[in-house]
PDB file of C-alpha atoms in Angstrom:
ATOM      1  CA  MET A   1     -19.406  -2.823  -4.311  1.00 52.00           C
ATOM      2  CA  PRO A   2     -16.643  -5.051  -2.932  1.00 58.00           C
ATOM      3  CA  ALA A   3     -17.735  -8.032  -0.910  1.00 62.00           C
ATOM      4  CA  PRO A   4     -17.770  -7.382   2.835  1.00 82.00           C
ATOM      5  CA  TYR A   5     -15.196  -9.207   4.881  1.00 93.00           C
ATOM      6  CA  SER A   6     -15.787 -11.306   7.959  1.00 95.00           C
ATOM      7  CA  ALA A   7     -14.666 -10.175  11.383  1.00 95.00           C
ATOM      8  CA  THR A   8     -11.836 -12.702  11.126  1.00 97.00           C
ATOM      9  CA  ASP A   9     -10.733 -11.329   7.760  1.00 97.00           C
ATOM     10  CA  LEU A  10     -10.660  -7.807   9.155  1.00 96.00           C
ATOM     11  CA  ALA A  11      -8.763  -8.896  12.262  1.00 97.00           C
ATOM     12  CA  VAL A  12      -6.193 -10.688  10.108  1.00 98.00           C
ATOM     13  CA  ARG A  13      -5.834  -7.626   7.908  1.00 97.00           C
ATOM     14  CA  ARG A  14      -5.376  -5.368  10.916  1.00 97.00           C
ATOM     15  CA  THR A  15      -2.817  -7.674  12.494  1.00 97.00           C
ATOM     16  CA  ILE A  16      -0.834  -7.688   9.259  1.00 98.00           C
ATOM     17  CA  LEU A  17      -0.859  -3.900   9.025  1.00 97.00           C
ATOM     18  CA  ASP A  18      -0.053  -3.400  12.707  1.00 97.00           C
ATOM     19  CA  THR A  19       2.962  -5.671  12.323  1.00 97.00           C
ATOM     20  CA  PHE A  20       4.251  -3.581   9.444  1.00 96.00           C
ATOM     21  CA  VAL A  21       3.625  -0.375  11.393  1.00 95.00           C
ATOM     22  CA  ARG A  22       5.853  -1.689  14.165  1.00 92.00           C
ATOM     23  CA  GLY A  23       8.594  -2.349  11.625  1.00 91.00           C
ATOM     24  CA  GLY A  24       8.052  -6.106  11.537  1.00 94.00           C
ATOM     25  CA  VAL A  25       7.076  -8.577   8.852  1.00 97.00           C
ATOM     26  CA  PRO A  26       3.903 -10.622   9.432  1.00 98.00           C
ATOM     27  CA  THR A  27       3.832 -14.358   8.903  1.00 97.00           C
ATOM     28  CA  ARG A  28       0.922 -16.750   8.991  1.00 98.00           C
ATOM     29  CA  LEU A  29       2.371 -18.129  12.214  1.00 97.00           C
ATOM     30  CA  SER A  30       2.572 -14.699  13.844  1.00 97.00           C
ATOM     31  CA  VAL A  31      -0.998 -13.937  12.765  1.00 98.00           C
ATOM     32  CA  MET A  32      -2.182 -17.283  14.122  1.00 98.00           C
ATOM     33  CA  GLN A  33      -0.507 -16.574  17.444  1.00 98.00           C
ATOM     34  CA  ALA A  34      -1.726 -12.985  17.650  1.00 97.00           C
ATOM     35  CA  LEU A  35      -5.345 -13.903  17.014  1.00 98.00           C
ATOM     36  CA  GLY A  36      -5.553 -17.454  18.338  1.00 98.00           C
ATOM     37  CA  LEU A  37      -6.554 -18.806  14.934  1.00 98.00           C
ATOM     38  CA  GLU A  38      -5.862 -22.088  13.212  1.00 97.00           C
ATOM     39  CA  TYR A  39      -3.593 -22.218  10.166  1.00 97.00           C
ATOM     40  CA  ALA A  40      -6.505 -22.984   7.875  1.00 97.00           C
ATOM     41  CA  GLU A  41      -8.443 -19.973   9.148  1.00 97.00           C
ATOM     42  CA  VAL A  42      -5.548 -17.623   8.481  1.00 98.00           C
ATOM     43  CA  THR A  43      -4.933 -19.138   5.073  1.00 97.00           C
ATOM     44  CA  ALA A  44      -8.593 -18.766   4.148  1.00 97.00           C
ATOM     45  CA  ALA A  45      -8.563 -15.133   5.265  1.00 97.00           C
ATOM     46  CA  TYR A  46      -5.428 -14.526   3.181  1.00 98.00           C
ATOM     47  CA  THR A  47      -7.194 -15.975   0.156  1.00 96.00           C
ATOM     48  CA  ARG A  48     -10.205 -13.698   0.571  1.00 96.00           C
ATOM     49  CA  LEU A  49      -8.089 -10.611   1.263  1.00 96.00           C
ATOM     50  CA  ALA A  50      -5.917 -11.354  -1.739  1.00 96.00           C
ATOM     51  CA  ALA A  51      -8.972 -11.763  -3.970  1.00 94.00           C
ATOM     52  CA  GLY A  52     -10.001  -8.252  -2.951  1.00 93.00           C
ATOM     53  CA  HIS A  53      -6.491  -6.863  -3.525  1.00 93.00           C
ATOM     54  CA  VAL A  54      -6.169  -6.035   0.161  1.00 95.00           C
ATOM     55  CA  ILE A  55      -2.970  -8.067   0.447  1.00 97.00           C
ATOM     56  CA  VAL A  56      -0.650  -9.659  -2.076  1.00 96.00           C
ATOM     57  CA  PRO A  57       0.764 -13.025  -0.995  1.00 97.00           C
ATOM     58  CA  ASP A  58       4.134 -14.156  -2.239  1.00 96.00           C
ATOM     59  CA  PRO A  59       3.349 -16.635  -5.009  1.00 94.00           C
ATOM     60  CA  ASP A  60       5.894 -19.137  -3.713  1.00 95.00           C
ATOM     61  CA  SER A  61       5.697 -18.932   0.076  1.00 96.00           C
ATOM     62  CA  GLY A  62       2.121 -17.754   0.498  1.00 95.00           C
ATOM     63  CA  GLU A  63       3.286 -15.238   3.101  1.00 97.00           C
ATOM     64  CA  VAL A  64       2.316 -11.586   2.787  1.00 98.00           C
ATOM     65  CA  TRP A  65       4.402  -9.841   0.167  1.00 97.00           C
ATOM     66  CA  MET A  66       2.482  -6.565   0.129  1.00 96.00           C
ATOM     67  CA  ALA A  67      -0.238  -5.068   2.250  1.00 97.00           C
ATOM     68  CA  MET A  68      -0.380  -1.676   0.659  1.00 96.00           C
ATOM     69  CA  PRO A  69       1.270   0.664   1.386  1.00 97.00           C
ATOM     70  CA  PHE A  70       3.726  -1.725   3.076  1.00 98.00           C
ATOM     71  CA  SER A  71       6.096  -4.262   1.571  1.00 97.00           C
ATOM     72  CA  ALA A  72       7.478  -7.302   3.366  1.00 97.00           C
ATOM     73  CA  VAL A  73      10.623  -7.231   1.254  1.00 96.00           C
ATOM     74  CA  PRO A  74      13.142  -4.444   0.678  1.00 96.00           C
ATOM     75  CA  THR A  75      12.306  -2.085  -2.166  1.00 95.00           C
ATOM     76  CA  GLU A  76      13.638   1.190  -3.556  1.00 93.00           C
ATOM     77  CA  PHE A  77      11.383   2.949  -1.054  1.00 95.00           C
ATOM     78  CA  ARG A  78      12.650   2.726   2.502  1.00 95.00           C
ATOM     79  CA  VAL A  79      10.460   5.105   4.439  1.00 97.00           C
ATOM     80  CA  VAL A  80      11.748   6.569   7.686  1.00 97.00           C
ATOM     81  CA  VAL A  81       9.024   7.213  10.232  1.00 95.00           C
ATOM     82  CA  GLY A  82      10.280   8.652  13.484  1.00 91.00           C
ATOM     83  CA  GLU A  83      12.829   6.278  14.963  1.00 89.00           C
ATOM     84  CA  HIS A  84      12.244   3.342  12.618  1.00 91.00           C
ATOM     85  CA  SER A  85      11.613   2.572   8.981  1.00 94.00           C
ATOM     86  CA  VAL A  86       9.308   0.517   6.810  1.00 96.00           C
ATOM     87  CA  TRP A  87       9.420  -0.581   3.182  1.00 97.00           C
ATOM     88  CA  ALA A  88       6.864   0.832   0.754  1.00 96.00           C
ATOM     89  CA  ASN A  89       6.073  -0.563  -2.682  1.00 94.00           C
ATOM     90  CA  CYS A  90       6.410   2.631  -4.732  1.00 93.00           C
ATOM     91  CA  ALA A  91       6.419   6.434  -4.409  1.00 93.00           C
ATOM     92  CA  TRP A  92       2.638   6.462  -4.140  1.00 94.00           C
ATOM     93  CA  ASP A  93       2.811   4.022  -1.235  1.00 96.00           C
ATOM     94  CA  ALA A  94       5.745   5.842   0.369  1.00 96.00           C
ATOM     95  CA  PHE A  95       3.597   8.953   0.607  1.00 97.00           C
ATOM     96  CA  GLY A  96       0.783   6.623   1.658  1.00 97.00           C
ATOM     97  CA  VAL A  97       2.697   5.562   4.746  1.00 97.00           C
ATOM     98  CA  ALA A  98       2.529   9.172   5.909  1.00 97.00           C
ATOM     99  CA  ALA A  99      -1.205   9.262   5.236  1.00 97.00           C
ATOM    100  CA  ALA A 100      -1.949   5.947   6.912  1.00 97.00           C
ATOM    101  CA  LEU A 101       0.061   6.811  10.005  1.00 96.00           C
ATOM    102  CA  ASP A 102      -0.775  10.526   9.983  1.00 96.00           C
ATOM    103  CA  ALA A 103       2.927  11.101  10.460  1.00 96.00           C
ATOM    104  CA  ASP A 104       5.827  12.834   8.813  1.00 97.00           C
ATOM    105  CA  VAL A 105       8.061  10.567   6.750  1.00 97.00           C
ATOM    106  CA  ALA A 106      11.177  10.808   4.627  1.00 97.00           C
ATOM    107  CA  PHE A 107      12.451   8.534   1.910  1.00 96.00           C
ATOM    108  CA  VAL A 108      15.292   8.457  -0.562  1.00 93.00           C
ATOM    109  CA  THR A 109      14.861   6.567  -3.782  1.00 92.00           C
ATOM    110  CA  ARG A 110      16.648   6.550  -7.112  1.00 90.00           C
ATOM    111  CA  CYS A 111      15.772   8.044 -10.459  1.00 85.00           C
ATOM    112  CA  PRO A 112      15.378   4.957 -12.689  1.00 80.00           C
ATOM    113  CA  ALA A 113      16.842   6.868 -15.638  1.00 80.00           C
ATOM    114  CA  SER A 114      19.898   8.559 -14.094  1.00 86.00           C
ATOM    115  CA  ASN A 115      20.290   6.537 -10.882  1.00 87.00           C
ATOM    116  CA  ALA A 116      20.552   9.835  -9.011  1.00 88.00           C
ATOM    117  CA  PRO A 117      19.093   9.899  -5.503  1.00 91.00           C
ATOM    118  CA  VAL A 118      15.721  11.537  -5.079  1.00 93.00           C
ATOM    119  CA  ARG A 119      14.638  12.743  -1.655  1.00 95.00           C
ATOM    120  CA  ALA A 120      10.990  13.142  -0.787  1.00 96.00           C
ATOM    121  CA  GLY A 121       8.562  12.817   2.051  1.00 96.00           C
ATOM    122  CA  VAL A 122       6.056  14.638   4.186  1.00 97.00           C
ATOM    123  CA  ARG A 123       7.055  17.310   6.690  1.00 96.00           C
ATOM    124  CA  LYS A 124       4.542  18.922   9.022  1.00 94.00           C
ATOM    125  CA  GLY A 125       1.863  17.354   6.886  1.00 91.00           C
ATOM    126  CA  VAL A 126       3.124  18.861   3.625  1.00 94.00           C
ATOM    127  CA  ALA A 127       4.656  16.748   0.872  1.00 95.00           C
ATOM    128  CA  PHE A 128       8.103  17.647  -0.406  1.00 95.00           C
ATOM    129  CA  ALA A 129      10.477  16.314  -3.041  1.00 93.00           C
ATOM    130  CA  ASP A 130      13.701  17.349  -4.688  1.00 92.00           C
ATOM    131  CA  ALA A 131      13.255  20.024  -7.302  1.00 87.00           C
ATOM    132  CA  GLY A 132      12.325  18.573 -10.659  1.00 84.00           C
ATOM    133  CA  ALA A 133      11.420  15.146  -9.287  1.00 86.00           C
ATOM    134  CA  VAL A 134       8.616  13.527 -11.247  1.00 83.00           C
ATOM    135  CA  ALA A 135       6.863  10.244 -10.492  1.00 84.00           C
ATOM    136  CA  HIS A 136       5.870   8.075 -13.439  1.00 82.00           C
ATOM    137  CA  VAL A 137       3.056   5.546 -13.367  1.00 83.00           C
ATOM    138  CA  PRO A 138       3.679   3.801 -16.676  1.00 83.00           C
ATOM    139  CA  VAL A 139       1.075   1.050 -16.402  1.00 87.00           C
ATOM    140  CA  PRO A 140      -2.529   2.115 -17.056  1.00 88.00           C
ATOM    141  CA  ALA A 141      -4.900   1.680 -14.127  1.00 86.00           C
ATOM    142  CA  SER A 142      -6.860  -0.930 -16.021  1.00 85.00           C
ATOM    143  CA  ARG A 143      -3.772  -3.180 -16.078  1.00 85.00           C
ATOM    144  CA  TRP A 144      -2.285  -2.617 -12.610  1.00 83.00           C
ATOM    145  CA  TRP A 145      -3.380  -5.977 -11.261  1.00 84.00           C
ATOM    146  CA  ASP A 146      -2.211  -7.948 -14.277  1.00 82.00           C
ATOM    147  CA  ASP A 147       1.212  -7.954 -12.589  1.00 78.00           C
ATOM    148  CA  ILE A 148       1.097  -5.896  -9.410  1.00 79.00           C
ATOM    149  CA  GLY A 149       4.719  -6.652  -8.656  1.00 78.00           C
ATOM    150  CA  TYR A 150       5.747  -4.873 -11.848  1.00 74.00           C
ATOM    151  CA  THR A 151       3.193  -2.097 -11.435  1.00 72.00           C
TER     152      THR A 151
ATOM    153  CA  MET B   1       5.241  14.251  -7.020  1.00 87.00           C
ATOM    154  CA  SER B   2       2.822  16.655  -5.329  1.00 89.00           C
ATOM    155  CA  GLN B   3      -0.070  15.173  -7.307  1.00 92.00           C
ATOM    156  CA  LEU B   4       0.927  11.657  -6.295  1.00 93.00           C
ATOM    157  CA  ALA B   5       1.270  12.749  -2.675  1.00 95.00           C
ATOM    158  CA  ALA B   6      -2.192  14.297  -2.810  1.00 95.00           C
ATOM    159  CA  LEU B   7      -3.610  11.058  -4.178  1.00 95.00           C
ATOM    160  CA  ALA B   8      -1.790   9.013  -1.530  1.00 96.00           C
ATOM    161  CA  ARG B   9      -3.184  11.231   1.220  1.00 96.00           C
ATOM    162  CA  ARG B  10      -6.733  10.525   0.074  1.00 96.00           C
ATOM    163  CA  TRP B  11      -6.132   6.893  -0.839  1.00 96.00           C
ATOM    164  CA  TYR B  12      -4.494   5.790   2.391  1.00 97.00           C
ATOM    165  CA  ARG B  13      -5.787   8.054   5.143  1.00 94.00           C
ATOM    166  CA  ASP B  14      -8.377   5.516   6.339  1.00 94.00           C
ATOM    167  CA  ARG B  15      -6.076   2.501   5.950  1.00 95.00           C
ATOM    168  CA  LEU B  16      -5.567   2.033   9.697  1.00 95.00           C
ATOM    169  CA  SER B  17      -8.980   3.232  10.787  1.00 92.00           C
ATOM    170  CA  ALA B  18     -10.888   0.937  13.109  1.00 87.00           C
ATOM    171  CA  ASP B  19     -13.931   1.112  10.847  1.00 88.00           C
ATOM    172  CA  TRP B  20     -12.065   0.544   7.562  1.00 92.00           C
ATOM    173  CA  GLN B  21     -14.048  -1.072   4.787  1.00 89.00           C
ATOM    174  CA  PRO B  22     -12.942  -1.730   1.219  1.00 92.00           C
ATOM    175  CA  ARG B  23     -13.479   1.099  -1.209  1.00 92.00           C
ATOM    176  CA  GLY B  24     -15.536   0.470  -4.304  1.00 91.00           C
ATOM    177  CA  ARG B  25     -14.435   1.157  -7.838  1.00 93.00           C
ATOM    178  CA  GLU B  26     -16.447   4.358  -8.184  1.00 95.00           C
ATOM    179  CA  ALA B  27     -15.071   5.788  -4.950  1.00 95.00           C
ATOM    180  CA  SER B  28     -11.536   4.928  -6.016  1.00 95.00           C
ATOM    181  CA  GLN B  29     -12.080   6.518  -9.416  1.00 96.00           C
ATOM    182  CA  ALA B  30     -13.381   9.639  -7.715  1.00 96.00           C
ATOM    183  CA  LEU B  31     -10.129   9.951  -5.785  1.00 96.00           C
ATOM    184  CA  PHE B  32      -8.164  10.035  -9.054  1.00 95.00           C
ATOM    185  CA  THR B  33     -10.498  12.659 -10.440  1.00 96.00           C
ATOM    186  CA  ALA B  34     -10.197  14.749  -7.267  1.00 95.00           C
ATOM    187  CA  VAL B  35      -6.473  15.197  -7.817  1.00 94.00           C
ATOM    188  CA  GLY B  36      -6.739  15.729 -11.566  1.00 94.00           C
ATOM    189  CA  LEU B  37      -5.823  12.237 -12.748  1.00 93.00           C
ATOM    190  CA  THR B  38      -8.301  11.621 -15.515  1.00 93.00           C
ATOM    191  CA  GLY B  39      -8.462   9.988 -18.923  1.00 91.00           C
ATOM    192  CA  ALA B  40      -8.025   6.441 -20.158  1.00 92.00           C
ATOM    193  CA  HIS B  41      -4.704   5.927 -18.359  1.00 91.00           C
ATOM    194  CA  TRP B  42      -6.385   6.471 -14.989  1.00 94.00           C
ATOM    195  CA  THR B  43      -9.608   4.593 -15.667  1.00 93.00           C
ATOM    196  CA  LEU B  44      -9.993   1.570 -13.403  1.00 93.00           C
ATOM    197  CA  PRO B  45     -11.357  -1.655 -14.861  1.00 90.00           C
ATOM    198  CA  GLY B  46     -15.121  -1.986 -14.640  1.00 81.00           C
TER     199      GLY B  46
END
């Protein structure tokens, strides 16, 4: 079983996710301010959450790059939720935004082979996609975390 | 796409729950199996 997280770890995780839900991008500073924590406490929580694949820090800045299903940087998966939008990491995560928020979503991405737009989402709780659209997961599950950015 | 959406629904539905806890390998593997994703390609590392 995965190691349990401390109350601080879980609060940091939740603050990160809530920021993404609001359409923002969390930073260590914003997490510190939201929770009244010291920099070292937030950094330590990031390290533990990253070890458990709960978040993915940017290797250069140390800020959150991904907190699945959300991405801090623009991707091919801009997911519209109501009046705002968030970035997801992949098609799986784009559908995951709908599941996490229990909301309808819509996204338009591109076919990597033809570059043609592909529309998909969840409407009234039911997933939809353009006819013939197929999602590929080329990396085997055993290797996903070798390079999660590529996966 | 529908299979991936079905997996995402199971995988992420507790992501914002107040009582969220990390999911273990076996539970994650079971979610793949539940939507028909089986075989070596979908086997998580031990």
